[in-house]
CSV table of C-alpha atoms in Angstrom, one decimal:
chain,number,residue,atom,x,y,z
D,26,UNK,CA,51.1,-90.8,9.7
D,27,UNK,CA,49.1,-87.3,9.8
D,28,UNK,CA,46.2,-88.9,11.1
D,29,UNK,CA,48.8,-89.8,14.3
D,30,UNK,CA,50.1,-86.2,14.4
D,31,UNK,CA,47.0,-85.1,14.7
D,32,UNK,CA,46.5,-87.2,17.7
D,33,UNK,CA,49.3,-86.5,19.6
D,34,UNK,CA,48.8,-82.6,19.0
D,35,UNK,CA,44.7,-83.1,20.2
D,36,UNK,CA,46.1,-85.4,23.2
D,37,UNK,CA,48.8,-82.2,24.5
D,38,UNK,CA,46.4,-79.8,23.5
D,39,UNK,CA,44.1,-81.3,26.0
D,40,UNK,CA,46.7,-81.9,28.4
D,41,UNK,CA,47.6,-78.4,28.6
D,42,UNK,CA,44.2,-77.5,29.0
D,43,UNK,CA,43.9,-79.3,31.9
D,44,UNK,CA,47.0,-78.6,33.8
D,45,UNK,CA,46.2,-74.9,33.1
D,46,UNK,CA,42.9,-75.4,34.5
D,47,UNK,CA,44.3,-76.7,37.6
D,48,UNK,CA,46.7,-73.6,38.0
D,49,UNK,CA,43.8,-71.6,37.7
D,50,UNK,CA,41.5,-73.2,40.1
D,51,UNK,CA,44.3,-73.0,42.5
D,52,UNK,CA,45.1,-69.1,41.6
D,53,UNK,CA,41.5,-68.8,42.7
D,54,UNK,CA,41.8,-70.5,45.9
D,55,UNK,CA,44.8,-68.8,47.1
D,56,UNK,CA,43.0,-65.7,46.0
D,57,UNK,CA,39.5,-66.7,48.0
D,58,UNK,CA,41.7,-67.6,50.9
D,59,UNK,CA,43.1,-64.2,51.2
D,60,UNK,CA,40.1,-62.9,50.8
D,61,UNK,CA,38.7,-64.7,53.9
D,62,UNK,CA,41.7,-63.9,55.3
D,63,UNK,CA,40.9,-60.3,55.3
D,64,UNK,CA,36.8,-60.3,56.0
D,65,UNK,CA,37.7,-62.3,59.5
D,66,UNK,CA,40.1,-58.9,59.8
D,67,UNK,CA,37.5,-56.7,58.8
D,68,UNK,CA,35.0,-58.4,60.8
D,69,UNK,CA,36.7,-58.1,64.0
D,70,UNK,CA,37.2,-54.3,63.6
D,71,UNK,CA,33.6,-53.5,62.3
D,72,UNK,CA,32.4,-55.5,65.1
D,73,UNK,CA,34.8,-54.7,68.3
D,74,UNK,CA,38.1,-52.6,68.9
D,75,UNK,CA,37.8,-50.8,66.2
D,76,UNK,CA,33.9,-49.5,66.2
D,77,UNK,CA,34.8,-49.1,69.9
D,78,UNK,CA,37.6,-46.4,68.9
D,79,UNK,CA,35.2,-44.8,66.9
D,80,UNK,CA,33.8,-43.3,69.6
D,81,UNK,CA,35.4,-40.4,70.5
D,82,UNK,CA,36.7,-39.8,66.5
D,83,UNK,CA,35.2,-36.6,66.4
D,84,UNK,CA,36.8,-35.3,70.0
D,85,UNK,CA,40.0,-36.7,68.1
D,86,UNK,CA,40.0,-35.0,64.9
D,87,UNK,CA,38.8,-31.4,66.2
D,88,UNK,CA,41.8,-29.7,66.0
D,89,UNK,CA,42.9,-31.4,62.6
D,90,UNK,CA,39.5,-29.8,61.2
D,91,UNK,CA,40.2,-26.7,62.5
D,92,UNK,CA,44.2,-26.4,61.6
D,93,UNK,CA,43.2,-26.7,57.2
D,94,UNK,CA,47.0,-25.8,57.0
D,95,UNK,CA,50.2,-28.1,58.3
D,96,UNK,CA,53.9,-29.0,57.1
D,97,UNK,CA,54.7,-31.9,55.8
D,98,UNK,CA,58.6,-32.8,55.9
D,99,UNK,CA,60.7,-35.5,54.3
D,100,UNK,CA,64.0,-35.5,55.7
D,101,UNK,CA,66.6,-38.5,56.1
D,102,UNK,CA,69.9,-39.7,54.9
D,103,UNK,CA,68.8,-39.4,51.2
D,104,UNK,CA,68.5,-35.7,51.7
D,105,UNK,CA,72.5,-35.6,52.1
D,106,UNK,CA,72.9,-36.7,48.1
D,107,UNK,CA,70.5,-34.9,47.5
D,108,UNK,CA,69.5,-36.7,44.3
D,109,UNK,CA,72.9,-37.5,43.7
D,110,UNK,CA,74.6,-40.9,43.7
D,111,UNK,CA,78.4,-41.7,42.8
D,112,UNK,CA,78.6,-38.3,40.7
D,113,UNK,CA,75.6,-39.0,38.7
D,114,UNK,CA,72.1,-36.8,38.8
D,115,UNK,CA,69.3,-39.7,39.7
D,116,UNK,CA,65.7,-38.2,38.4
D,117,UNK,CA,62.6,-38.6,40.5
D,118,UNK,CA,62.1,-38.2,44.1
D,119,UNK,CA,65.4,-38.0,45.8
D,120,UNK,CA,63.7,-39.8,49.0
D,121,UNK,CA,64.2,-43.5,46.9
D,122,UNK,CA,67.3,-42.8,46.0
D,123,UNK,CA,68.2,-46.4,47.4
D,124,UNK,CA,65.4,-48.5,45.5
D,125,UNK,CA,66.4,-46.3,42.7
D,126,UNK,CA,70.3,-47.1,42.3
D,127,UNK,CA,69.9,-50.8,44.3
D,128,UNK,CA,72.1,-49.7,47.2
D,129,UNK,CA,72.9,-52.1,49.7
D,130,UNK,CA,72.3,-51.9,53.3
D,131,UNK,CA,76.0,-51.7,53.8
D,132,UNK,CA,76.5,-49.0,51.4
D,133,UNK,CA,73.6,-47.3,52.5
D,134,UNK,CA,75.1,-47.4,56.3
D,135,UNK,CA,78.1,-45.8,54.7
D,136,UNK,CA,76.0,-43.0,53.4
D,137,UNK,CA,74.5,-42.8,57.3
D,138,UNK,CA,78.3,-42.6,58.6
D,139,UNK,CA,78.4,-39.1,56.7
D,140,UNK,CA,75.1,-37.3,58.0
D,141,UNK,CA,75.7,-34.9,60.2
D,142,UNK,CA,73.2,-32.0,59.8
D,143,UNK,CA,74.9,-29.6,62.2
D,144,UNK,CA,73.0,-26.5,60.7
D,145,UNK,CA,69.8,-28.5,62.0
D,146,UNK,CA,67.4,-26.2,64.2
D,147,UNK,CA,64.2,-27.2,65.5
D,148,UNK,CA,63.2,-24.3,66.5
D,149,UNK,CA,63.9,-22.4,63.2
D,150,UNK,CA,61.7,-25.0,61.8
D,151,UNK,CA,58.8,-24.5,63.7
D,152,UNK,CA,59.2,-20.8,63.7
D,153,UNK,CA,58.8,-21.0,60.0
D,154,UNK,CA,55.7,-23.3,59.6
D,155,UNK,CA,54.3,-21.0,62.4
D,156,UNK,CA,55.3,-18.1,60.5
D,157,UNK,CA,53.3,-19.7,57.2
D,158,UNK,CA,50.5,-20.1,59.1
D,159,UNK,CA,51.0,-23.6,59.8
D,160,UNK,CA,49.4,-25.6,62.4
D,161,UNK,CA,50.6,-28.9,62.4
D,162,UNK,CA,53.6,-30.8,61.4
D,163,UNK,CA,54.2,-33.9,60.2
D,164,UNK,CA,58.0,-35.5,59.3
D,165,UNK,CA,59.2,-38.9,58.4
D,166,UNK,CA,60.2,-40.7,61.3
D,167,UNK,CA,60.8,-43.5,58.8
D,168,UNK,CA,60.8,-43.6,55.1
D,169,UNK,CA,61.1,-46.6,52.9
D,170,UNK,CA,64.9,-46.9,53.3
D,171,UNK,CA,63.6,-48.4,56.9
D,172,UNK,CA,66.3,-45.7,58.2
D,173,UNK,CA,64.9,-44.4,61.8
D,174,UNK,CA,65.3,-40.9,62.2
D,175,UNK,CA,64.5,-41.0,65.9
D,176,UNK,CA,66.4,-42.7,68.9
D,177,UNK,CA,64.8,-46.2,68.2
D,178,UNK,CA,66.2,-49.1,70.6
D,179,UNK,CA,64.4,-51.5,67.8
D,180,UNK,CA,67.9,-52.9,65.8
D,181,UNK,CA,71.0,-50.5,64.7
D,182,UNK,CA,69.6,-48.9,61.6
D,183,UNK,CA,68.9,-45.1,63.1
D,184,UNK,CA,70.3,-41.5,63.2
D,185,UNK,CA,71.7,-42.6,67.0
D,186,UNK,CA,73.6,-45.4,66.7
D,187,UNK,CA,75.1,-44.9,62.6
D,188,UNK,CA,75.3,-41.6,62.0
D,189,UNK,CA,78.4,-38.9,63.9
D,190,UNK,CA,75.7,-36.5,64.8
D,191,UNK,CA,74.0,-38.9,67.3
D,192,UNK,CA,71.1,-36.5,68.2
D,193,UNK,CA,67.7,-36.7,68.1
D,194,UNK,CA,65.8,-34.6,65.9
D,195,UNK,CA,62.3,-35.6,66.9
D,196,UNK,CA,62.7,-35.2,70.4
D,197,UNK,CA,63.8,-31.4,69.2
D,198,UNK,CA,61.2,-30.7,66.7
D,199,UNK,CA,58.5,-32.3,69.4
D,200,UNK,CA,59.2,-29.5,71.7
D,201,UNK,CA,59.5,-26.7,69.5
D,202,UNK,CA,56.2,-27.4,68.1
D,203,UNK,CA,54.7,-27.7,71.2
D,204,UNK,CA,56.7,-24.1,72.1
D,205,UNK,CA,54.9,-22.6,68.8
D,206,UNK,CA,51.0,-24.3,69.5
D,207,UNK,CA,51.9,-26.3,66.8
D,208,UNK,CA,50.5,-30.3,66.2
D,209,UNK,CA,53.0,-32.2,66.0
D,210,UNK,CA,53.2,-35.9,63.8
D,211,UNK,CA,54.5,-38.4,62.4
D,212,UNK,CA,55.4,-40.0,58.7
D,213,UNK,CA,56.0,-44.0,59.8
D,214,UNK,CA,56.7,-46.2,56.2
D,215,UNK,CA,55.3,-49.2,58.0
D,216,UNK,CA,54.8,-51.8,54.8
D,217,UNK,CA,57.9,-50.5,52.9
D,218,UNK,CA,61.4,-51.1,53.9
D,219,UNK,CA,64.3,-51.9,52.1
D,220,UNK,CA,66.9,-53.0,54.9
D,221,UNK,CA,65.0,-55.3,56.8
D,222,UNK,CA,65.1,-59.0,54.8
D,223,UNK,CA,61.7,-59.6,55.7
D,224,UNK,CA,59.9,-56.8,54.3
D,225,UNK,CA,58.5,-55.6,51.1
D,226,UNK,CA,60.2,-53.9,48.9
D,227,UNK,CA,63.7,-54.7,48.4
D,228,UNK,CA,64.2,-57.1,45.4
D,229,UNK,CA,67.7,-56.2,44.5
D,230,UNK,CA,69.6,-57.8,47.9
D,231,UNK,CA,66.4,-60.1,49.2
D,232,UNK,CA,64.7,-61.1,46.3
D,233,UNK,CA,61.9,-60.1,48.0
D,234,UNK,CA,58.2,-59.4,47.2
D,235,UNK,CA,56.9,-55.6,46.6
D,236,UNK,CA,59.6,-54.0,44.2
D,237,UNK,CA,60.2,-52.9,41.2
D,238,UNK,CA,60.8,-56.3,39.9
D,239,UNK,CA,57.3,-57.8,40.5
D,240,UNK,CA,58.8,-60.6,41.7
D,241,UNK,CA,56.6,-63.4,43.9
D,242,UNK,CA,53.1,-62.2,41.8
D,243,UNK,CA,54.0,-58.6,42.4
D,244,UNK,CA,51.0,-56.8,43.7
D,245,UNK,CA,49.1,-59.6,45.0
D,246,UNK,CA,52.3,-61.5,46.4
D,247,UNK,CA,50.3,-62.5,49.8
D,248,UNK,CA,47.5,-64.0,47.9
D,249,UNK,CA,49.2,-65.6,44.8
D,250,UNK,CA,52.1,-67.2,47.6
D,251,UNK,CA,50.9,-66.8,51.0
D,252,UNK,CA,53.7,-69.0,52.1
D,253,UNK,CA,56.1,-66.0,52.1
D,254,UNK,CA,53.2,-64.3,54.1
D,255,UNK,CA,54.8,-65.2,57.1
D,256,UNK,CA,57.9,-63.6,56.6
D,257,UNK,CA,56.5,-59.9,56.2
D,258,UNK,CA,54.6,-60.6,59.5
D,259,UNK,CA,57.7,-61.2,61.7
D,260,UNK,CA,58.2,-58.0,60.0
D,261,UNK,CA,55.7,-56.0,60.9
D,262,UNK,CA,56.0,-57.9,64.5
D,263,UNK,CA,59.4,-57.7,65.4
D,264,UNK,CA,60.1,-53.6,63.5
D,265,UNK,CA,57.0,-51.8,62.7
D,266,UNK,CA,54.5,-52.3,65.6
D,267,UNK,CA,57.5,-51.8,67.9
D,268,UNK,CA,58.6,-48.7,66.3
D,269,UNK,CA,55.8,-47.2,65.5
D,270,UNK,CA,54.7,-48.0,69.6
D,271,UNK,CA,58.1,-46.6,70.5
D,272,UNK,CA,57.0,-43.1,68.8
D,273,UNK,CA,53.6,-43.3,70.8
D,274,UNK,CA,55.1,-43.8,74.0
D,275,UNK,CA,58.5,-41.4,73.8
D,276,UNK,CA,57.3,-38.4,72.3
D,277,UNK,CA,53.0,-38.7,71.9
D,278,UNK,CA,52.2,-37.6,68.5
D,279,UNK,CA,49.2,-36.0,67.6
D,280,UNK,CA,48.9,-37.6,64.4
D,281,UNK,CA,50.1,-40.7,62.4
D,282,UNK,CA,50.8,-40.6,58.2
D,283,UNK,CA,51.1,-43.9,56.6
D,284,UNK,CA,51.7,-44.7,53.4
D,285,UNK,CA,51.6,-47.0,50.0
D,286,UNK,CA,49.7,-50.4,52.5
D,287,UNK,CA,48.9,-51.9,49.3
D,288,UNK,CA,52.7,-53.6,49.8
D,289,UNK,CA,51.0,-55.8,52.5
D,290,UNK,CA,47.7,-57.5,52.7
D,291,UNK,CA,44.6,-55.7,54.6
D,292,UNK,CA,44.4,-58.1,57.4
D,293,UNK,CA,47.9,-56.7,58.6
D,294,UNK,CA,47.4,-53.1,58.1
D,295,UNK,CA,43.8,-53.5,60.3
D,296,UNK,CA,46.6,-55.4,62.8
D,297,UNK,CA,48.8,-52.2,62.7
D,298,UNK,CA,46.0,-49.9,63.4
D,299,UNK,CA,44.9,-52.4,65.9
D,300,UNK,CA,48.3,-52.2,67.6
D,301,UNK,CA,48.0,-48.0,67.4
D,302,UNK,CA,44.2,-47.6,69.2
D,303,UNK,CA,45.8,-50.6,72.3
D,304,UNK,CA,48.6,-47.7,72.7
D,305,UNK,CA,46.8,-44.5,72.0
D,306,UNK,CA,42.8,-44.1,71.4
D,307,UNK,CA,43.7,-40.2,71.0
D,308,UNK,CA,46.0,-39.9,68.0
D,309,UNK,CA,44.7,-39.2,64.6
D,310,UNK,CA,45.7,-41.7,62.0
D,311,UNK,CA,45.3,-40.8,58.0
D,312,UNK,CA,43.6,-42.8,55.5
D,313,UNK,CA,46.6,-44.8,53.9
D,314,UNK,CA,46.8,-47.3,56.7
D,315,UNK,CA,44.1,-49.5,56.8
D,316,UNK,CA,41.4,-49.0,53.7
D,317,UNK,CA,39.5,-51.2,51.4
D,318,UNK,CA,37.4,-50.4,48.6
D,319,UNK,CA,34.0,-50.5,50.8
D,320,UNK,CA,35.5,-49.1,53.9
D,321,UNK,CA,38.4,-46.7,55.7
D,322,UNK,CA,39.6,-47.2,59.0
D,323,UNK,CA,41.3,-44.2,59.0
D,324,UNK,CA,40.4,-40.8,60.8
D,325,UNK,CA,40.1,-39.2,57.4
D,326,UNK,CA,41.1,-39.6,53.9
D,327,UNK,CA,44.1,-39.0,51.9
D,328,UNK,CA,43.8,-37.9,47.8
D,329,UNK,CA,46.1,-38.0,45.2
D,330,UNK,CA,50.0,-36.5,45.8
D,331,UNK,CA,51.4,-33.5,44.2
D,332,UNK,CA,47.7,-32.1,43.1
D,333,UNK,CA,47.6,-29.3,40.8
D,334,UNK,CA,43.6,-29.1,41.4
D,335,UNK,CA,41.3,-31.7,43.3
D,336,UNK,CA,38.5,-34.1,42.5
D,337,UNK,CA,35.3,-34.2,44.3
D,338,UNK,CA,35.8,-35.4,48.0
D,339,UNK,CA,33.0,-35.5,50.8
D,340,UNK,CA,34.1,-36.1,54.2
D,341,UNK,CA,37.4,-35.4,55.5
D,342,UNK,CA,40.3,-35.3,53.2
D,343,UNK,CA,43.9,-34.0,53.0
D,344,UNK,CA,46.2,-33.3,50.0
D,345,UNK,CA,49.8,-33.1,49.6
D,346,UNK,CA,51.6,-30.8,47.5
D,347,UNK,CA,55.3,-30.4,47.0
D,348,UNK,CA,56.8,-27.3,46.4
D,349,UNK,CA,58.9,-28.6,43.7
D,350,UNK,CA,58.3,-32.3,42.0
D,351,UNK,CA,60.5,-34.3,45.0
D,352,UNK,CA,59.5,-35.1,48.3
D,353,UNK,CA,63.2,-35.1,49.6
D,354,UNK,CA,65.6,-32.3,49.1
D,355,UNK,CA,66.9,-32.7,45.5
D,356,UNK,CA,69.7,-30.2,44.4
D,357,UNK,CA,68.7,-30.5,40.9
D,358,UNK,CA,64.9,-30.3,40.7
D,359,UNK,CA,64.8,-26.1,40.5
D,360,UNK,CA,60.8,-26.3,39.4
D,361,UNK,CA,59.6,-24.4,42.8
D,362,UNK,CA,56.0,-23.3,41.7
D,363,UNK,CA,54.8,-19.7,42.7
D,364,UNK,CA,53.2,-18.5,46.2
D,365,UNK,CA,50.3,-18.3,44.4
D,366,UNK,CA,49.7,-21.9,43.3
D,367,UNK,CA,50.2,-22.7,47.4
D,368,UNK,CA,47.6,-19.8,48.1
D,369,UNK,CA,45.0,-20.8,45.6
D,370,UNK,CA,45.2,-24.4,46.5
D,371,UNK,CA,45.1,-23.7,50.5
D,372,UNK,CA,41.8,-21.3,49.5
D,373,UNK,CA,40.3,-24.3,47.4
D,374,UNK,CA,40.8,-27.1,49.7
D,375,UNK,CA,39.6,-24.6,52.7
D,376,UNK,CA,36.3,-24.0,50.3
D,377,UNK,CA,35.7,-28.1,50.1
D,378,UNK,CA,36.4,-29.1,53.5
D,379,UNK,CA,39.7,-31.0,52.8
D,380,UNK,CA,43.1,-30.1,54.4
D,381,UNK,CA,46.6,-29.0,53.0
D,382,UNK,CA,49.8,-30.1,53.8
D,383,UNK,CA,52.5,-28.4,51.8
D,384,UNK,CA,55.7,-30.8,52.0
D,385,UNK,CA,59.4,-29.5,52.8
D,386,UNK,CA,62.5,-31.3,51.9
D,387,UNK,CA,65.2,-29.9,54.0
D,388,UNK,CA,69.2,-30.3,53.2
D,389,UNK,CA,71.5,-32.8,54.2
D,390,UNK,CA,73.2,-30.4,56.6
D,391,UNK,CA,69.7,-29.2,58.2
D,392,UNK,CA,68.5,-26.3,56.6
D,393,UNK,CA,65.5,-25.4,54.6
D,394,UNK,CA,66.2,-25.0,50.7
D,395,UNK,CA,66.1,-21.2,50.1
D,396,UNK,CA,63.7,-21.6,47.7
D,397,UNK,CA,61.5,-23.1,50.2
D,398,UNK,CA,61.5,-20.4,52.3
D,399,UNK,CA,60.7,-17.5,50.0
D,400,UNK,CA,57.4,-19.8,49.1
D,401,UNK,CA,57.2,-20.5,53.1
D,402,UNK,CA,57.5,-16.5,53.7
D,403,UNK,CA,55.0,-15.5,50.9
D,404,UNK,CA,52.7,-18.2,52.1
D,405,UNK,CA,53.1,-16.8,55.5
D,406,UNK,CA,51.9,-13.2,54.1
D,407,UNK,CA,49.1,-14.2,52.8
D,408,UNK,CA,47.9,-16.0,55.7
D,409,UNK,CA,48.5,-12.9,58.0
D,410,UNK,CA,45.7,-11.2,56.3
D,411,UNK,CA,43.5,-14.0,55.2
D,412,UNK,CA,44.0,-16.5,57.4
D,413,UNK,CA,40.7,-16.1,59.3
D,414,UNK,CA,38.8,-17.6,56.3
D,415,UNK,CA,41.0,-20.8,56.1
D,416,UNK,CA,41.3,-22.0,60.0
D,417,UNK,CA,37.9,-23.8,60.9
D,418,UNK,CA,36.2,-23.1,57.4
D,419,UNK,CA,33.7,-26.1,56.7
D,420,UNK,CA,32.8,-26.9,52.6
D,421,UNK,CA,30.5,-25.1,51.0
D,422,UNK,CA,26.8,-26.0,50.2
D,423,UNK,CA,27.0,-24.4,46.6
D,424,UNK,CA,27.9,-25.9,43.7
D,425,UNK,CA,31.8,-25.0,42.4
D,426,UNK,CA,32.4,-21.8,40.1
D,427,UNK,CA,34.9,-21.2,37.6
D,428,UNK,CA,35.6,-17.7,38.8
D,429,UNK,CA,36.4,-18.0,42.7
D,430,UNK,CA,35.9,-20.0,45.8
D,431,UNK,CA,34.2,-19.4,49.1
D,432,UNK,CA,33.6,-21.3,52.1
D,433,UNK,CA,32.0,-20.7,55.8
């Protein structure tokens, strides 16, 4: 009778063996297939369009060398809560205040029906990044929430059609900068988007791939069921490559900011990017788009967010620091950091060749925070004396000191 135990146990033993074999061979598969899927992407770029719009990416990025300094600017219906939902505080960066608390499109519209920033002022806003010493600005056109903060004709969810103020802020902030000789640019969330069903992100109302939930093989979703592939595609076909060629044609950026692509395979990010050079060989895309361990297609690179310091960088780079710990304007989050953080991070980036884009989170009804501004205005200051050794400085040669910084 034990000696029969025994065999049964061997005989399942071996059975699962196999059967987990299997799954893993196929894991592998799927895994070599995605794999290929990206190389014949790569490929095409390394060896045609791509290489091709290579060619003038040092007429391109000139004046993005030259500026060191910009304004980055996250601004949309979550500013309006302000890290606020149904009376309670919600912690971390007000701007995901919808993947945070799980709200619904429909609620979230009803959030839209209540923004009306009638304080807004584009030219205020430019006239304070100039004032900083600013020279170039980027805001979200799009965020995550897949809300359009532009007059889109791509679907219903945007500041036109849902919201009573039914203006267009980018068309105003577009004109301002150009009034001030400031770049103008855009934040686009183009693998993120937690309205549209077919996109990443939004597990809580699609079941979809890309949240919080990990749901589908989190991470490597595309690879581990490629079968849902398809579905983020018609995404990226039928919302993002439309919006994002709507921004190139209505208002010609100088610059495009992606972010977090890891939510959708390379092959369609090199699509994206594709889609951008066919419309516009002339604007400067970051590093976040399109970027694998071996190579970036972007026009330069992106390093970590909210730095306190930064790690060794050659090439091109750009860091983003917030002036408190929230990208979006949270009414609770009072840890503003001193002028003189700003000024010795602008000096140290300046002295390593890298970029820095201080980020803004404006109000609900259209203001800068006040807080903000006395940073902004003490920022400014110092720039009115010292900005001659930021704008155009290249890295140094020597090796880093712990006492100061320098650059030519």
């Amino acid at each position: 009778m034990i000696r029969k135990q025994y065999l049964i146990l061997i005989i399942c033993l071996v059975s699962l063996s196999v059967f987990s074999q299997t799954n893993g061979d196929e894991d592998k598969e799927m895994f070599n297939r995605g794999k290929e899927r990206d190389k014949q992407a790569i490929d095409e770029a390394v060896n045609g369009w791509w290489k091709e719009s290579m060619r003038n990416h040092d007429e391109r990025i000139q004046w993005w060398q030259q500026a060191r300094f910009g304004m980055f600017i996250h601004w949309g219906i979550y500013s309006l809560p302000g890290g606020e939902w149904k009376g309670k505080k919600v912690d971390g960066y007000a701007e995901h205040l919808m993947r945070k608390e799980k709200i619904t499109r429909a609620d979230y519209l009803q959030l839209a029906h209540q923004f009306n920033p009638v304080l807004f002022d584009a030219d205020a806003w430019a006239r304070q990044a100039k004032e900083a010493g600013m020279k170039y600005m980027i805001i979200t056109s799009k965020h995550h929430d897949g809300f359009a903060m532009f007059d889109s004709k791509i679907g219903d969810f945007n500041i036109m059609q849902q919201t009573p103020w039914k203006r267009d802020p980018m068309a105003a902030l577009s004109a301002a900068c150009h009034k001030y000789g400031i770049k103008f640019g855009f934040y686009y969330s183009h693998a993120f988007d937690w309205e549209h069903p077919d996109a990443p992100g939004n597990d809580w109302e699609y079941n979809n791939p890309g949240g919080d939930k990990g749901l589908h093989g989190a991470v490597n979703w595309f690879n581990i069921h490629p079968e849902l592939l398809p579905k983020a595609q018609k995404y990226v076909d039928e919302k993002t490559i439309p919006q994002i060629k709507e921004l190139l044609a209505k208002y010609h950026p100088d610059i495009l900011w992606f972010d977090t692509p890891s939510k959708l395979p390379l092959s369609e990010n090199i699509r994206i990017l594709k889609a951008i050079r066919e419309a516009d060989k002339n604007v400067v895309v970051n590093g976040r788009l399109a970027r694998s361990a071996e190579i970036s297609f972007g026009d330069y690179k992106n390093t970590a967010d909210r730095p306190l310091e930064f790690f060794p960088v050659t090439g091109d780079w750009e860091a983003i620091p917030t002036t408190n710990e929230s990208y979006g304007y949270h009414k609770f989050d009072n840890s503003h950091k001193p002028v003189r953080d700003f000024v010795h991070l602008l000096a140290k980036s300046a002295s390593r060749g890298g970029n820095l884009l201080v980020n803004i989170g404006p109000k609900g009804d259209g203001v800068f925070d006040s807080k903000d501004q006395v940073i902004l205005k003490g920022i400014g200051a110092w720039m009115k004396i010292n900005g001659e050794s930021i704008y155009g400085s290249v890295a140094s040669p020597l090796p880093l000191q712990s006492w100061d910084v320098y650059q030519r």
